[in-house]
Short mmCIF file of C-alpha atoms in Angstrom, two decimals:
data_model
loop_
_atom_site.label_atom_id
_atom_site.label_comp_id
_atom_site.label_asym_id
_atom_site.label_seq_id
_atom_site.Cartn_x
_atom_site.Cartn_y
_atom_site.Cartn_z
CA UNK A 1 0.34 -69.12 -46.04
CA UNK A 2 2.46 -66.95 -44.38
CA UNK A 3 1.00 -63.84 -45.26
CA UNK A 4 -3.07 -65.25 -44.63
CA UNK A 5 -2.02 -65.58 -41.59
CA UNK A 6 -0.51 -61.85 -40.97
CA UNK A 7 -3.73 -61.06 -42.80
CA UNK A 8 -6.10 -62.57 -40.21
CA UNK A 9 -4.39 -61.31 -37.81
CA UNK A 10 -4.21 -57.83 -38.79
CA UNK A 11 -8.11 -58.18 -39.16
CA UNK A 12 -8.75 -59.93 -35.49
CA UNK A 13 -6.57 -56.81 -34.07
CA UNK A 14 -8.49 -53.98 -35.88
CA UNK A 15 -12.67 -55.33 -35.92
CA UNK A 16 -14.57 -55.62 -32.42
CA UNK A 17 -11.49 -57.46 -30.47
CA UNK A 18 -11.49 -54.74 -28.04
CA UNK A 19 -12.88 -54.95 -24.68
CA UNK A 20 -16.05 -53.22 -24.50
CA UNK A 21 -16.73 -50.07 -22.27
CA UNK A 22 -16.63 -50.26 -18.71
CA UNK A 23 -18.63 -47.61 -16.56
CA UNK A 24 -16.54 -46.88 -12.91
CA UNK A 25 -20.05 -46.60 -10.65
CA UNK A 26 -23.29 -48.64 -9.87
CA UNK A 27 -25.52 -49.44 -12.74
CA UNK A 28 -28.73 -50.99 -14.09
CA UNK A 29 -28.64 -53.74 -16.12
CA UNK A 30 -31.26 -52.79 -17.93
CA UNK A 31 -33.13 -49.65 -19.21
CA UNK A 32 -36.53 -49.81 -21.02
CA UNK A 33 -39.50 -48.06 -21.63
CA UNK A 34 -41.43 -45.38 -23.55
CA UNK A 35 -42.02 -42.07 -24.07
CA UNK A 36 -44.98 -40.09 -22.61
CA UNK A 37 -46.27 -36.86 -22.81
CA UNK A 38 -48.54 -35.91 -20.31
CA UNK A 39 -49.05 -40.08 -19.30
CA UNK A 40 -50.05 -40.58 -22.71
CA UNK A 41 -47.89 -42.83 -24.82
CA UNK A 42 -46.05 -40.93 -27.68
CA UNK A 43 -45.52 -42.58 -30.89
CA UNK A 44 -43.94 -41.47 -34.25
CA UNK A 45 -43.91 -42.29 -38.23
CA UNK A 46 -42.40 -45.41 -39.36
CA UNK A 47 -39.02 -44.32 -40.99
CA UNK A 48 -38.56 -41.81 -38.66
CA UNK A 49 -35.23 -41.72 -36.99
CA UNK A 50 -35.88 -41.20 -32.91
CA UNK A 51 -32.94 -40.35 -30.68
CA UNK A 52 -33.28 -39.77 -26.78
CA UNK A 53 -29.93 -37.80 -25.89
CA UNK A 54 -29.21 -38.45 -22.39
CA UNK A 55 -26.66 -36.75 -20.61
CA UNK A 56 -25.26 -37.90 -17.41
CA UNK A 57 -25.19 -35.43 -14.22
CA UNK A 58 -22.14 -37.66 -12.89
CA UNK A 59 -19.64 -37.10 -15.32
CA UNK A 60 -21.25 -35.38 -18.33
CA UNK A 61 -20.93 -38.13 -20.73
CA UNK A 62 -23.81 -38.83 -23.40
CA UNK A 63 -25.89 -41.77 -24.05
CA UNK A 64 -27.98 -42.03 -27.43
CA UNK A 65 -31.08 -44.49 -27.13
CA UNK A 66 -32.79 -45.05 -30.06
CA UNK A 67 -36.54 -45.30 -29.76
CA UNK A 68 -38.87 -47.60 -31.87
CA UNK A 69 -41.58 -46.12 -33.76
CA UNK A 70 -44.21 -47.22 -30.75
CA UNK A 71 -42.05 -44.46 -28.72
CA UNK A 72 -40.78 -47.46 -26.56
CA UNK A 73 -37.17 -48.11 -25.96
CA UNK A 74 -34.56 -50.93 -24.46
CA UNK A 75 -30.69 -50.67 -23.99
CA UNK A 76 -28.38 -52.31 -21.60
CA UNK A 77 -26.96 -51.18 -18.81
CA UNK A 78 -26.99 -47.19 -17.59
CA UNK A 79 -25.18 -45.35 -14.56
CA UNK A 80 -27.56 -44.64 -11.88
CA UNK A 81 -27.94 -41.04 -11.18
CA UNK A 82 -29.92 -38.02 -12.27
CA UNK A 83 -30.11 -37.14 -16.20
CA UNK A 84 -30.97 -34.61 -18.93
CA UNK A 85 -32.51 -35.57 -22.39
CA UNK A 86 -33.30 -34.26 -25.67
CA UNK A 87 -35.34 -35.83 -28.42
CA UNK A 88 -34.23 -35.67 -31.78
CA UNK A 89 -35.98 -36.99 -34.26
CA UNK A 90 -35.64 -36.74 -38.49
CA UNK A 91 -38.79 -37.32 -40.79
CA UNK A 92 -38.90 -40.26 -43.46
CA UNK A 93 -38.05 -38.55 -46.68
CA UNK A 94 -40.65 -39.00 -49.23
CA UNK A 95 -39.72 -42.33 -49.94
CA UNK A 96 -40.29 -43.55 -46.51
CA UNK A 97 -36.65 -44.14 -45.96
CA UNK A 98 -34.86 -42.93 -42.47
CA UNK A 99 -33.39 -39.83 -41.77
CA UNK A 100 -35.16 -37.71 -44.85
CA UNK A 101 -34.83 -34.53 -43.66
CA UNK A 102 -33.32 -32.34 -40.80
CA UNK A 103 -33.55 -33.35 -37.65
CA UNK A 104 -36.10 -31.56 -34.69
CA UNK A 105 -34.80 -31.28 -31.59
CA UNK A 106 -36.87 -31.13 -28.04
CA UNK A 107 -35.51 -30.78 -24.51
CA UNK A 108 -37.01 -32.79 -21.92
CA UNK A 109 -38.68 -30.61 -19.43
CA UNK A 110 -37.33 -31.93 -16.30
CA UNK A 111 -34.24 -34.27 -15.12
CA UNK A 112 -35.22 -37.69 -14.18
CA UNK A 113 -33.21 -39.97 -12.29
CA UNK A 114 -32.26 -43.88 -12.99
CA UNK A 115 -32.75 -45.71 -9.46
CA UNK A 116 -31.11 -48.94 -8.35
CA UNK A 117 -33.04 -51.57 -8.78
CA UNK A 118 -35.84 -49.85 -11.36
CA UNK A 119 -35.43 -51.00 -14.88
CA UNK A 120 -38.53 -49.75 -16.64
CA UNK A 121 -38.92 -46.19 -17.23
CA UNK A 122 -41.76 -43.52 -18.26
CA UNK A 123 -39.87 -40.89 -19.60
CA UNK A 124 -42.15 -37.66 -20.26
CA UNK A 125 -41.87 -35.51 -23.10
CA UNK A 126 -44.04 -32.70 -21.17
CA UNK A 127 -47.72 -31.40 -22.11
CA UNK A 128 -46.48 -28.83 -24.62
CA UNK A 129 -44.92 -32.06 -26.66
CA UNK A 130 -45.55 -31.63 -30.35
CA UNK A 131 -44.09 -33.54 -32.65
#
């Protein structure tokens, strides 16, 4: 008995028992949208894995939102504050499963900023998009 219960314990203190991340600065509580390239709605493959890299202008740090074959997306929170993106995005293999190949990579052609009080964003891909 004794040693179920070091075991249990020894599992509580190693699997998800940690407080989650904490951002110092204003937030949104929620981010959501889709991707657009030249206001038209961008979508991809099914078994495609989609990736929108953000970084951060406040502190550098990078945020990875994975984006549903419609080319819409939904996370939690965000820091508000000016960003730069990448897309990266890996074909199905042959067999339709995720992350066949290697991965494509496109810079967003602008920054775009997350605004207090705005959850729902357009982000643009620019007219040259091509997937």
């Amino acid at each position: 008995m004794r040693y179920a219960y070091l075991l249990l314990l020894a599992v509580l203190l190693t699997c998800g028992c940690q407080p989650a991340y904490e951002f110092e600065g204003p937030t949104v509580d929620n981010f959501d949208g889709q991707l657009v390239a030249g206001d038209q709605p961008v979508s991809f493959e099914p078994g495609q894995k989609v990736t929108l890299q953000l970084r951060f202008h406040g502190n550098g740090e990078s945020f990875g939102v994975p984006i549903q074959p419609d080319g819409k997306f939904d996370i939690g929170w965000m820091p508000i504050g000016k960003y730069s993106g990448l897309l990266e995005y890996t074909p199905a293999d042959k067999a339709g499963r995720k992350g066949g190949g290697q991965p494509s990579r496109h810079a967003l052609p602008q920054t775009f900023e997350i605004v207090d009080g705005q959850t729902e964003y357009a982000v643009d891909l620019g007219n040259n998009w091509k997937p």
